Structures are given as C-alpha cells and as structure tokens.
Amino acid sequence: MKTLRSFLHPFKLTRFSRENAVFFQELQHFPKIVVLAIVFSLLASASEGIGIGLLLSFLQSLINPNAPVIQTGIAWFDLWVLGIQQPTTTRLFHLSGLIIVTTWLRSGLLYLQGFYVGMTQATLVNRLRNRVFDQFQQLSLSYFTQTRSGELINSLTTEISNLWIPFTAIANLLMQAMILLVYGIAIFALSWQLSLAAVLSLSLLSVGLSTLKKQVRESSFTMTRAYGDFTSVVMEYLSGVFTIHAFATQAFERKRFVDANAEIKKTSIVSFIFSSLVAPIGTGVGTTIIITLLLWGFVALNIPTARLLTFIYTLMRLVPIVQDLNRNATEISKYQGSVNNIKQLLRMDNKPLFQNGQIVFSGLKHSIRFESVDFSYGDSSLVLKNINLDIKKGQMVALVGASGSGKTTLAALIPRFYEPQQGWISIDGRDVRDFEVGSLRRKIAIVSQDTFIFNSSVRENIAYGSENAHEADIRRAAESANALEFILQMPEGFDTRLGERGVRLSGGQRQRLAIARALLRNPEILILDEATSALDSISENLIQNALKELSVNRTVIAIAHRLSTIAQAAQVVVLEQGQIVETGGYQELLAQKGKLWYYHQAQFNCANQSEATETH
C-alpha cells in the first residue's frame, strides 16, 4: 500500500477521494455497471499474472530444457495442460498455446472492462447533467439574475463533458493500480533485490513528477474560469447581435472575443508546458532504470537468464504502467477545475433555493393583498418600500410610474418570481408562499414587454403551456389577439417555424403571439407588462377590445406607459421610487391633479405636438 501511495503522490487517498467525491457519490446509483467494470478489471489484472508465469516457464524450457519444470501443484492441470511429462518440444507447444489463449482472454476481458467503464462514464455524465438541470429548477430566480448565463451553459455543456477525461483517468488509474499490484508480486517473486531497487527508483521518479502535476492542477482552475468568460462573451454577442450592429460596435466586441480567446490560449499553454513534460521525463528515466537493473542482475547478482528476462519483460510492462499512473494523475489534475466547478454548481448550501408550498391553489376567490412589503434585488437599495395594496377579484388594476419605479417588480411578486424581504403577500388571506407554485402559476398568464418566442412553429408558441389545446382554440386565440391575419400570410401558416427568439417576426407580431398565448391559457389572473407597447394604433385598439373581453370575471394587473390603455381600470396605482404615492380611479386621480395628472399631461401634450408636426 505504501508503494502504491508513493506512485499516486501527491494524490493521497483521502484527498483524492475528497476532491473527486462528485464521481463516487453518483456511482452508487448504478452499482451493477460499476461492479461489472471492477470485476472485469480484476480478471484482466489476474490474467496478467498468469501470463507472466507462463512466460517464465516458456523461456526456461526454451533456454534450459533440462531445468526443473515449473508446476502449479494442480495435478490434472500440470499433467494435461502444461504437459510436464511431455518432451520439451511438446511442452513448448502447450505453453505457446496457453500464452496465446491467455492473451486473447485478457484482450476479451479488457474489452469488457472498457465497455462497462464507458457505460459508467455515459451514465455518470447523464446523471450529472440531469442533477444540474434539476437544481436549476429548484433555485430562486434571483440566482439567475446574479449569475452569468454563459458560465452556467459552459458548466452544463463543456465542464460536464470534460468530466469524461478525468473519469477515464480515474478508471485507468484503478485498473493500472491492480495490474501494478500483480506485477509487483511477480517481480518480487523473481528477484527481491532487483524489485526493491526498481520500487525505490520508480517511487523517486513519481515523487519528482509531483511538482509538475501540482502546477497542472493549479492551472486547471484558471482554465475553467477562462472558458466560462469566453462562453459568456459568445452568448452575449449572439444574444445582442442586432444591438451590436445597430451601434456599430463590432470592433469592440471583436476585442472582447479576442481577449477572452487569448486567455484560453494562455492558460492552455501554461498547462501544456507542465503536462507535456511528464511523459518524456518518465520515459527517459524509466528506460535508464531498466538498463541499469538489467546489467546489475546479469553481472552482480548472477540471476538465471530465463528469470532475468522474465523480470525485465515484467518490469518493461510495469514501467509504462507507472508512466500511465503519472499521466492519468496529471489528467485528473488538469481537469480538477472542471470537477471543482461541477461540485460547486451542485452545492445547495450556497444558493438561494426556492421553497415551495404544499397547498394546491384552486383559484382566486376574494383578493390579492400586499402588506408592508419591502423588496430589493440583493443589494442594500430597496426597489419596493412599504407597499400596501389590495387587488380585488375581477378588478383591473393599473400600475403607473416612471421607468424604475418598481411596477414590474411589484407584479413579479404575485407569481413568486421573487420573495419580499419584509412584509407579506396573501391570496384570500393565505400567505402566497403556502401554495404549491405550479398550481398557482397555472392560474396566471403573463404578457411581458420582453416577449420570448421559441424556435418552433407558430402553433407550438401559442400553445406553450397549454399543450392539450385544440386547433380551433389556438386559432380563436390568434384571432382575438389580432394575429390571425399575419399568421395566415406566413409561408406555412401555423406550421411556420419562427427562428431563434422569433427573429422572423416584428416586435408587434411577437407581442400579439404572446397575447394569444395568454388568451389560450384562459387565466384567472392576467399580468400585462407593457402588453401593447410594440403595437401600432390600429392593432392596439383591436387588442384593447380583446383584453376588455378577456378581463371579464378575471383579475388583471396592467403595467403601461400608454395611459390610454388603462383608462378603464377600476384602480390606478401610481408608484414613484418604489413607493405608492397615489391610488384611486383614473378620472378621480386626474381630478386631484397629482402625479397621474402630471403623467397624463406630459403624454398627451407630446401626442398632440406629434400630430401637429405630422399635419404641418
């Protein structure tokens, strides 16, 4: 064991297990595959030992036919298989056949070992990806607002894929350790003096290479960060390509890309400098050790030729294994950054977990109430301050205010996208956190100013979240949202694929599809966040009529800069710097000549000036 530890230095077993625990914890979920991989590894290792014994007997019979025949002590095997009573030539044929059979048996066992190790790898990566994705779904949305999406994508794709390499190295490490044990027993049986010298020399070699492996390990963490930054830059470029072209910032973005790419090159070169030295140094020193031991055994120890040749053959098979041990240990070090990245990603204690409720939400019966609600996005400044608001069932409540006043944030607290720091939000007197969030959100539809369109057909986009909807219902929702006309004009109608983020649609068309999606959902609570902001005046009027019909017997929270869209709201709530400064009916607040009156005057004066300019 001490010898094995010296070969694995500095990967002491406790540290090795701790750093790669992410592998071993997952293996318990598919034990059958793991056990088969280990069993075939053990059998392949045992076959190596049998092969060495057969080789020694073969060489001894070849070099000195009169020497005592090597026997196993199993009478029938020695007599019929080894042919110990047969002439030397016949015995050589027996041994040759056994060596060939053993070699093919070992090859078959190695195939099965490699196959089951490969199955273990694929299953491990599959489970880790599922675990990471499942954890994404358990996290609060605040985690995603504070973490770069490029880094998460890099972790879910590149970093987990990279785990193939260290896992293969770990599997090879264990396999080689077993073979090393067999070879170790064999060389000690052949010559304990040469074996001690070989173990001492190879141990010193392994210890000497430990500094290089340490440098490779440290560089792996820098490489992981570099890949995360690079993926983020690429993601931001692809997501913002239209803005980049609009502002003619291609040169700036190219510099960001080139810098991030150069950092990957720099960290990779540093890693290669050290990792590339391991094999050449191991080969050179290993060959020197073999030649020195051969001369010492032949000249000084006077070891019989057959035994010495078998020892050297075994040692020559052993030295590459030691080199592979070092190479695999280096590979594990090289990708320790990826392993650590996944370990950190799978941790639950350092992330804001979403705490789901247990009560199934059956529908809004009375009201939604905010009581003394404060909210911030993690920093010290409050986005909402002391919000007290009562939204009655069936009402349309309009949220008005300047950009950054907290309108969207207030609406986002209802479906529990975020949690308030102080106060509480209740539905029909029950804390919203008590409800099972899926049942709550299925009763809510949201049309956001930032509409997300999937790269799928028009039909699938409208029916998203309502997968069992009938074709007639989809068509009716599209017609009510004033989207049917442009859908039918598309090349394949409802089957037309819309491209990444709906690139084939105008802003107004994307909004109308989002409204159709909400109409199809037939929600009890409807949140409209600038739902008509991208529509022309004709479409806006049509949509307003559809929304009026939709609002019957439903609770609507409407956020709008265009005050004309919320003139019929039962309650208008005016926010300023995260606080409610006015609340009441639209005409009532205009009569007070407060904040709403100010916004009304500013907006309609601008509209009148624009019309006058166009007329002129």
XYZ file of C-alpha atoms in Angstrom:
616
model
C 0.000 0.000 0.000
C 2.860 2.383 0.790
C 4.323 1.666 -2.627
C 1.005 2.392 -4.315
C 0.644 5.620 -2.357
C 4.096 6.708 -3.430
C 3.125 6.185 -7.068
C -0.019 8.255 -6.534
C 1.791 11.045 -4.708
C 0.656 13.811 -4.151
C -2.835 12.365 -4.682
C -3.062 10.868 -1.207
C -6.090 8.641 -0.963
C -8.105 10.867 1.375
C -7.520 13.962 -0.702
C -8.092 12.027 -3.918
C -11.451 10.751 -2.652
C -12.483 14.152 -1.328
C -11.667 16.074 -4.499
C -13.405 13.544 -6.752
C -16.314 12.743 -4.458
C -18.697 14.014 -7.148
C -17.857 10.840 -9.107
C -18.079 8.346 -6.272
C -21.359 9.717 -4.899
C -23.034 9.178 -8.267
C -21.678 5.666 -8.821
C -23.905 4.253 -6.072
C -26.948 4.907 -8.271
C -25.917 2.347 -10.911
C -23.950 -0.285 -8.938
C -24.414 -3.161 -11.389
C -22.471 -1.433 -14.169
C -19.758 -0.291 -11.744
C -19.377 -3.784 -10.221
C -19.056 -5.372 -13.677
C -16.397 -2.827 -14.651
C -14.448 -3.628 -11.461
C -14.855 -7.418 -11.834
C -13.570 -7.430 -15.410
C -10.707 -5.154 -14.356
C -9.749 -7.622 -11.624
C -9.957 -10.590 -14.008
C -7.881 -8.775 -16.621
C -5.281 -7.977 -13.939
C -5.222 -11.612 -12.780
C -4.710 -12.758 -16.367
C -1.590 -10.569 -16.496
C -0.106 -12.547 -13.593
C -0.963 -15.866 -15.245
C 0.692 -14.668 -18.431
C 3.913 -13.809 -16.597
C 4.051 -17.282 -15.016
C 3.517 -18.936 -18.396
C 6.181 -16.744 -19.993
C 8.731 -17.694 -17.329
C 8.007 -21.389 -17.883
C 8.232 -20.931 -21.653
C 11.579 -19.099 -21.510
C 13.012 -21.582 -19.051
C 12.022 -24.530 -21.260
C 13.418 -22.731 -24.302
C 16.763 -21.678 -22.802
C 17.461 -24.633 -20.490
C 15.396 -27.732 -21.411
C 16.994 -29.741 -18.605
C 15.947 -27.350 -15.853
C 13.163 -28.415 -13.430
C 9.718 -27.873 -14.921
C 7.582 -25.155 -13.278
C 4.380 -26.652 -11.845
C 1.198 -25.208 -10.321
C 0.589 -28.075 -7.885
C -2.741 -28.911 -9.512
C -2.109 -32.439 -10.757
C -4.538 -32.594 -13.694
C -3.598 -29.098 -14.896
C 0.142 -29.763 -14.728
C -0.242 -33.107 -16.453
C -2.705 -32.392 -19.259
C -2.464 -28.616 -19.809
C 1.179 -27.798 -19.026
C 2.286 -31.232 -20.265
C 5.056 -31.557 -17.656
C 5.714 -35.196 -18.601
C 5.853 -34.477 -22.323
C 9.054 -33.891 -24.339
C 10.441 -30.349 -24.340
C 9.154 -29.528 -27.829
C 5.638 -30.723 -26.996
C 5.737 -28.823 -23.724
C 6.715 -25.652 -25.608
C 3.698 -26.100 -27.885
C 1.479 -26.481 -24.817
C 2.917 -23.319 -23.271
C 2.700 -21.390 -26.545
C -0.952 -22.300 -26.897
C -1.649 -21.302 -23.298
C 0.093 -17.959 -23.767
C -1.986 -17.264 -26.888
C -5.215 -18.321 -25.167
C -4.358 -16.203 -22.105
C -3.548 -13.225 -24.310
C -6.880 -13.438 -26.137
C -8.703 -13.991 -22.861
C -7.044 -10.891 -21.437
C -7.979 -8.950 -24.581
C -11.609 -10.008 -24.178
C -11.598 -9.053 -20.513
C -10.047 -5.674 -21.349
C -12.772 -5.109 -23.943
C -15.491 -5.874 -21.406
C -13.729 -3.694 -18.821
C -13.522 -0.811 -21.333
C -17.146 -1.298 -22.380
C -18.504 -1.159 -18.839
C -16.235 1.749 -17.928
C -17.631 3.554 -20.989
C -21.186 2.752 -19.862
C -20.318 4.091 -16.422
C -18.939 7.285 -17.974
C -22.010 7.878 -20.126
C -24.379 7.162 -17.225
C -22.388 9.421 -14.899
C -22.412 12.376 -17.302
C -26.113 11.829 -17.987
C -26.932 11.832 -14.259
C -24.806 14.897 -13.563
C -26.472 16.873 -16.352
C -29.890 15.885 -15.010
C -28.857 16.831 -11.459
C -27.593 20.252 -12.549
C -30.748 20.926 -14.566
C -32.975 19.750 -11.727
C -31.108 22.086 -9.405
C -31.630 24.971 -11.825
C -35.361 24.358 -11.466
C -35.125 24.402 -7.664
C -33.293 27.729 -7.483
C -34.855 31.086 -6.925
C -34.888 33.404 -9.948
C -32.605 35.747 -8.008
C -29.769 33.249 -8.586
C -30.094 33.612 -12.366
C -30.202 37.395 -12.190
C -26.866 37.377 -10.339
C -25.091 34.671 -12.379
C -23.858 34.972 -15.949
C -25.814 32.640 -18.213
C -22.678 31.920 -20.258
C -20.966 30.448 -17.202
C -23.970 28.218 -16.477
C -24.113 26.997 -20.076
C -20.366 26.367 -20.009
C -20.794 24.297 -16.840
C -23.746 22.304 -18.194
C -22.057 21.550 -21.526
C -18.264 21.930 -21.637
C -17.394 21.331 -17.991
C -19.586 18.252 -17.559
C -18.366 16.913 -20.908
C -14.808 17.443 -19.671
C -15.549 15.045 -16.816
C -15.223 12.206 -19.315
C -11.469 12.758 -19.295
C -10.730 12.708 -15.539
C -13.215 9.875 -15.035
C -11.435 7.839 -17.704
C -8.185 8.701 -15.957
C -9.594 7.548 -12.597
C -10.836 4.283 -14.136
C -7.452 3.722 -15.783
C -5.730 4.652 -12.524
C -7.612 1.960 -10.617
C -7.090 -0.606 -13.383
C -3.377 0.155 -13.553
C -3.089 0.025 -9.769
C -4.468 -3.526 -9.825
C -2.114 -4.580 -12.625
C 0.723 -2.857 -10.782
C -0.038 -4.970 -7.731
C 0.092 -8.156 -9.837
C 3.347 -7.119 -11.476
C 4.753 -6.094 -8.117
C 4.096 -9.547 -6.666
C 5.583 -11.123 -9.791
C 8.862 -9.181 -9.786
C 9.362 -9.720 -6.050
C 8.920 -13.453 -6.643
C 11.516 -13.294 -9.426
C 14.125 -11.184 -7.564
C 13.531 -9.260 -4.373
C 16.836 -7.343 -4.749
C 16.028 -6.002 -8.214
C 12.436 -5.353 -7.129
C 13.464 -3.189 -4.178
C 15.786 -1.206 -6.411
C 13.041 -0.798 -9.034
C 10.410 0.274 -6.489
C 12.786 2.792 -4.910
C 13.782 4.240 -8.300
C 10.231 4.469 -9.644
C 8.962 5.949 -6.385
C 11.598 8.682 -6.572
C 10.569 9.298 -10.181
C 6.904 9.635 -9.177
C 7.748 11.998 -6.328
C 9.899 14.056 -8.690
C 6.979 14.442 -11.089
C 4.607 15.586 -8.329
C 5.690 19.226 -8.686
C 4.683 19.178 -12.339
C 1.296 17.651 -11.509
C 0.709 20.309 -8.866
C 1.330 23.045 -11.438
C -1.052 21.343 -13.880
C -3.746 21.151 -11.175
C -3.451 24.838 -10.314
C -3.630 25.869 -13.962
C -6.881 23.887 -14.390
C -8.819 26.324 -12.183
C -7.633 29.289 -14.251
C -8.582 27.433 -17.438
C -12.117 26.784 -16.162
C -12.601 30.488 -15.415
C -11.216 31.393 -18.846
C -13.676 29.059 -20.603
C -16.561 30.469 -18.551
C -15.661 34.050 -19.538
C -15.268 33.021 -23.176
C -18.689 31.334 -23.291
C -20.291 34.401 -21.691
C -18.756 36.706 -24.303
C -20.021 34.482 -27.139
C -23.506 34.222 -25.593
C -23.748 37.980 -25.139
C -22.645 38.543 -28.726
C -25.200 36.119 -30.177
C -27.999 37.449 -27.962
C -27.208 41.098 -28.670
C -26.103 40.860 -32.315
C -28.746 43.319 -33.556
C -27.826 45.891 -30.920
C -24.132 45.430 -31.747
C -24.764 46.101 -35.423
C -27.076 48.995 -34.635
C -24.394 50.709 -32.546
C -21.561 49.668 -34.915
C -19.575 48.168 -32.024
C -18.217 45.166 -33.938
C -14.632 46.244 -33.285
C -15.261 46.491 -29.543
C -16.954 43.081 -29.451
C -14.149 41.553 -31.513
C -11.638 42.836 -28.968
C -13.659 41.251 -26.144
C -13.772 37.973 -28.066
C -10.077 38.041 -28.976
C -9.089 38.863 -25.376
C -11.234 36.025 -23.952
C -9.922 33.602 -26.578
C -6.345 34.690 -25.881
C -6.845 33.996 -22.178
C -7.860 30.414 -23.015
C -4.741 30.065 -25.172
C -2.556 31.494 -22.415
C -3.909 29.199 -19.689
C -3.801 26.186 -22.035
C -0.149 26.815 -22.890
C 0.750 27.060 -19.208
C -0.989 23.738 -18.604
C 0.683 22.125 -21.626
C 4.145 23.312 -20.538
C 3.928 21.215 -17.385
C 1.705 18.332 -18.540
C 3.832 17.700 -21.646
C 6.946 17.177 -19.528
C 5.502 14.259 -17.568
C 5.635 11.548 -20.271
C 9.097 12.385 -21.750
C 10.746 12.572 -18.332
C 9.025 9.343 -17.264
C 10.105 7.532 -20.447
C 13.735 8.676 -20.250
C 14.199 7.920 -16.569
C 12.251 4.637 -16.843
C 14.439 3.342 -19.672
C 17.565 4.266 -17.720
C 16.285 2.324 -14.694
C 15.573 -0.797 -16.788
C 19.021 -0.879 -18.428
C 20.770 -0.324 -15.098
C 18.805 -3.128 -13.410
C 19.470 -5.490 -16.321
C 23.233 -5.003 -16.055
C 23.192 -5.287 -12.252
C 21.138 -8.507 -12.280
C 23.269 -10.135 -15.004
C 26.732 -9.087 -13.782
C 26.441 -8.709 -9.999
C 23.550 -10.931 -8.913
C 24.122 -13.706 -11.485
C 20.378 -14.298 -11.930
C 19.467 -17.142 -14.340
C 18.822 -15.910 -17.858
C 15.181 -17.052 -18.091
C 14.330 -15.491 -14.732
C 16.205 -12.279 -15.591
C 14.490 -11.985 -18.985
C 11.083 -12.553 -17.373
C 11.903 -9.927 -14.735
C 12.963 -7.394 -17.361
C 9.903 -8.199 -19.502
C 7.645 -7.697 -16.484
C 9.485 -4.533 -15.476
C 9.192 -3.178 -19.024
C 5.465 -3.829 -18.821
C 5.420 -2.238 -15.368
C 7.285 0.983 -16.229
C 4.698 2.155 -18.811
C 2.020 1.477 -16.206
C 3.859 3.715 -13.742
C 4.132 6.308 -16.505
C 0.419 5.926 -17.199
C -0.286 6.310 -13.484
C 1.538 9.623 -13.561
C -0.101 10.622 -16.834
C -3.577 9.781 -15.524
C -2.860 11.548 -12.255
C -1.822 14.551 -14.372
C -5.047 14.312 -16.369
C -7.034 14.285 -13.136
C -5.122 17.378 -12.026
C -5.568 19.019 -15.401
C -9.357 18.809 -15.166
C -9.662 19.369 -11.428
C -11.015 22.815 -12.259
C -13.918 21.225 -14.132
C -14.533 18.778 -11.283
C -14.488 21.611 -8.737
C -16.789 23.697 -10.935
C -19.412 20.926 -11.015
C -19.018 20.293 -7.282
C -19.690 23.969 -6.576
C -22.605 24.005 -9.003
C -24.185 21.009 -7.259
C -23.856 22.538 -3.812
C -27.179 23.522 -2.298
C -25.989 25.358 0.792
C -24.606 28.415 -1.041
C -27.541 29.135 -3.350
C -30.968 30.706 -2.828
C -33.301 27.723 -3.001
C -36.938 28.135 -3.884
C -39.155 26.981 -1.019
C -42.305 25.543 -2.494
C -45.635 25.431 -0.671
C -47.881 22.415 -0.223
C -51.409 23.750 -0.717
C -52.883 23.418 -4.209
C -54.144 26.783 -5.436
C -57.745 26.267 -6.559
C -58.375 29.812 -7.745
C -58.738 33.409 -6.585
C -61.911 33.948 -4.588
C -61.573 37.367 -2.944
C -58.372 39.378 -3.305
C -54.604 39.626 -3.527
C -53.139 41.719 -0.729
C -49.720 43.327 -0.197
C -48.983 44.274 3.402
C -45.942 46.402 4.271
C -43.895 44.758 1.503
C -40.225 45.717 1.034
C -38.091 44.213 -1.725
C -34.548 44.511 -3.062
C -32.553 42.517 -5.616
C -29.848 41.623 -3.129
C -28.119 44.971 -2.672
C -28.862 47.496 0.031
C -31.216 49.698 -2.001
C -34.930 48.844 -1.827
C -36.822 48.602 -5.105
C -40.179 48.485 -3.302
C -40.839 50.203 0.035
C -43.769 49.625 2.364
C -46.214 48.512 -0.337
C -49.789 48.172 0.887
C -52.231 47.240 -1.831
C -55.486 45.299 -2.171
C -56.343 43.827 -5.601
C -59.906 42.504 -5.617
C -61.020 39.595 -7.745
C -62.347 40.691 -11.147
C -60.706 44.104 -10.959
C -58.328 45.627 -13.468
C -55.572 47.319 -11.512
C -53.197 49.557 -13.445
C -49.639 50.246 -12.275
C -48.303 53.585 -13.470
C -44.984 55.297 -12.930
C -41.672 56.259 -14.460
C -39.160 53.618 -15.538
C -37.520 52.096 -12.483
C -40.383 52.953 -10.155
C -40.981 49.247 -9.335
C -44.074 48.413 -11.400
C -42.742 45.223 -12.996
C -41.154 44.098 -9.748
C -44.430 44.503 -7.862
C -46.283 42.371 -10.419
C -43.492 39.742 -10.388
C -44.015 39.139 -6.667
C -47.508 37.723 -7.232
C -46.401 34.526 -9.060
C -43.446 34.334 -6.638
C -40.684 35.095 -9.122
C -39.060 36.848 -6.167
C -39.626 36.927 -2.415
C -40.090 40.133 -0.393
C -37.552 40.915 2.321
C -40.237 42.359 4.614
C -44.000 42.112 4.822
C -46.128 39.505 3.150
C -48.328 38.855 0.146
C -51.530 36.896 0.606
C -54.218 35.450 -1.637
C -57.610 35.147 0.019
C -55.931 35.632 3.395
C -53.366 32.840 2.860
C -49.646 33.591 2.504
C -48.741 33.107 -1.162
C -45.728 31.023 -0.053
C -48.109 28.355 1.276
C -49.333 27.490 -2.227
C -47.701 24.907 -4.475
C -46.179 27.250 -7.013
C -47.046 25.204 -10.106
C -50.745 25.238 -9.276
C -50.546 28.991 -8.651
C -48.725 29.848 -11.857
C -51.045 27.712 -13.958
C -53.820 30.141 -12.967
C -51.728 33.130 -14.082
C -50.784 34.330 -17.570
C -48.113 36.954 -18.178
C -47.607 39.066 -21.262
C -44.292 40.798 -20.832
C -42.725 43.707 -22.663
C -39.802 41.330 -23.321
C -41.659 38.593 -25.169
C -39.806 35.313 -25.594
C -40.584 33.374 -28.743
C -39.291 29.805 -29.053
C -37.610 28.490 -32.178
C -40.613 26.332 -33.052
C -43.844 26.693 -35.011
C -46.450 29.414 -34.555
C -48.869 26.792 -33.244
C -46.392 25.498 -30.638
C -45.603 29.038 -29.486
C -49.240 29.938 -28.955
C -49.970 26.606 -27.247
C -46.904 26.789 -24.990
C -48.103 25.864 -21.505
C -51.420 24.659 -22.956
C -50.164 21.577 -24.806
C -53.571 19.865 -24.991
C -55.294 22.830 -26.621
C -57.479 22.127 -29.669
C -56.691 23.617 -33.060
C -59.904 25.669 -33.001
C -58.961 27.200 -29.644
C -55.492 28.130 -30.920
C -56.979 29.762 -33.984
C -59.566 31.620 -31.886
C -56.856 32.943 -29.532
C -54.790 34.131 -32.503
C -57.820 35.890 -33.971
C -58.689 37.586 -30.664
C -55.098 38.811 -30.386
C -55.255 40.268 -33.899
C -52.552 37.804 -35.007
C -54.515 35.541 -37.372
C -54.072 37.706 -40.453
C -50.282 37.834 -40.405
C -50.061 34.151 -39.378
C -52.049 33.056 -42.435
C -49.797 35.187 -44.646
C -46.704 33.297 -43.461
C -45.275 30.564 -45.767
C -46.628 27.619 -43.765
C -49.250 29.372 -41.656
C -49.462 27.945 -38.150
C -46.686 25.449 -39.008
C -44.139 28.183 -39.809
C -41.020 27.985 -37.647
C -40.192 31.380 -36.171
C -36.417 31.193 -35.768
C -34.222 31.955 -32.762
C -36.111 34.256 -30.378
C -38.726 34.835 -33.097
C -36.299 36.588 -35.432
C -38.765 36.269 -38.338
C -41.360 38.408 -36.528
C -41.669 42.107 -35.937
C -41.896 43.410 -32.385
C -45.656 43.899 -32.729
C -46.142 40.401 -34.103
C -44.193 38.893 -31.207
C -46.394 40.782 -28.754
C -49.560 39.584 -30.427
C -48.411 35.964 -30.293
C -47.671 36.415 -26.597
C -51.165 37.806 -26.069
C -52.636 34.874 -27.999
C -50.642 32.530 -25.747
C -52.154 34.220 -22.688
C -55.677 34.169 -24.160
C -55.400 30.434 -24.830
C -54.275 29.815 -21.263
C -57.617 31.259 -20.062
C -56.112 32.506 -16.800
C -57.807 33.710 -13.640
C -55.078 36.304 -13.094
C -53.618 38.202 -16.046
C -50.451 40.284 -15.797
C -49.906 42.668 -18.701
C -46.466 44.282 -18.596
C -46.481 46.812 -21.444
C -48.508 44.242 -23.376
C -49.376 46.637 -26.220
C -46.159 48.641 -26.238
C -45.000 47.360 -29.640
C -48.325 47.678 -31.466
C -49.471 50.296 -33.928
C -52.549 52.317 -33.033
C -54.966 50.179 -35.111
C -53.712 46.920 -33.632
C -53.683 48.469 -30.190
C -57.363 49.322 -30.412
C -58.195 45.790 -31.530
C -56.109 44.323 -28.736
C -57.721 46.587 -26.181
C -61.114 45.292 -27.234
C -59.852 41.712 -26.864
C -58.382 42.499 -23.456
C -61.635 44.054 -22.289
C -63.419 40.846 -23.179
C -60.684 38.783 -21.558
C -60.809 40.863 -18.392
C -64.421 39.947 -17.651
C -64.516 37.917 -14.411
C -60.712 37.965 -14.316
C -58.223 39.860 -12.243
C -55.890 41.954 -14.387
C -52.709 43.729 -13.328
C -51.776 46.055 -16.191
C -48.497 47.942 -16.434
C -48.445 50.587 -19.129
C -46.700 53.766 -20.155
C -49.515 54.491 -22.606
C -52.183 55.792 -20.285
C -54.863 55.328 -22.928
C -54.608 51.565 -22.411
C -55.578 51.715 -18.733
C -58.252 54.433 -18.726
C -60.946 51.842 -17.860
C -59.027 50.364 -14.906
C -61.022 50.048 -11.697
C -57.973 51.108 -9.700
C -54.874 53.017 -10.754
C -51.775 52.721 -8.570
C -49.051 55.324 -9.123
C -45.541 54.394 -7.984
C -42.533 56.623 -7.555
C -39.116 55.354 -6.429
C -40.645 52.112 -5.189
C -43.450 53.677 -3.153
C -47.161 54.044 -3.802
C -47.887 57.747 -3.995
C -51.430 57.677 -5.385
C -54.231 55.171 -5.759
C -57.794 55.517 -6.991
C -59.898 55.632 -10.162
C -58.402 57.134 -13.311
C -60.704 60.141 -13.513
C -60.588 60.567 -9.757
C -56.788 60.879 -9.786
C -56.835 63.236 -12.768
C -59.185 65.498 -10.834
C -56.686 65.595 -7.942
C -54.005 66.923 -10.338
C -51.284 64.868 -8.700
C -48.731 62.501 -10.214
C -51.125 60.767 -12.596
C -52.324 64.132 -13.876
C -48.673 65.084 -14.458
C -48.017 61.917 -16.473
C -51.306 62.401 -18.352
C -50.473 65.979 -19.310
C -46.932 65.134 -20.360
C -48.012 62.185 -22.500
C -50.967 63.758 -24.238
C -49.157 67.045 -24.874
C -46.405 65.043 -26.557
C -49.003 63.203 -28.625
C -50.695 66.440 -29.697
C -47.377 68.025 -30.657
C -46.500 64.954 -32.709
C -49.843 65.070 -34.551
C -49.428 68.801 -35.218
C -45.952 68.225 -36.646
C -47.211 65.436 -38.939
C -50.119 67.651 -40.145
C -47.756 70.509 -40.817
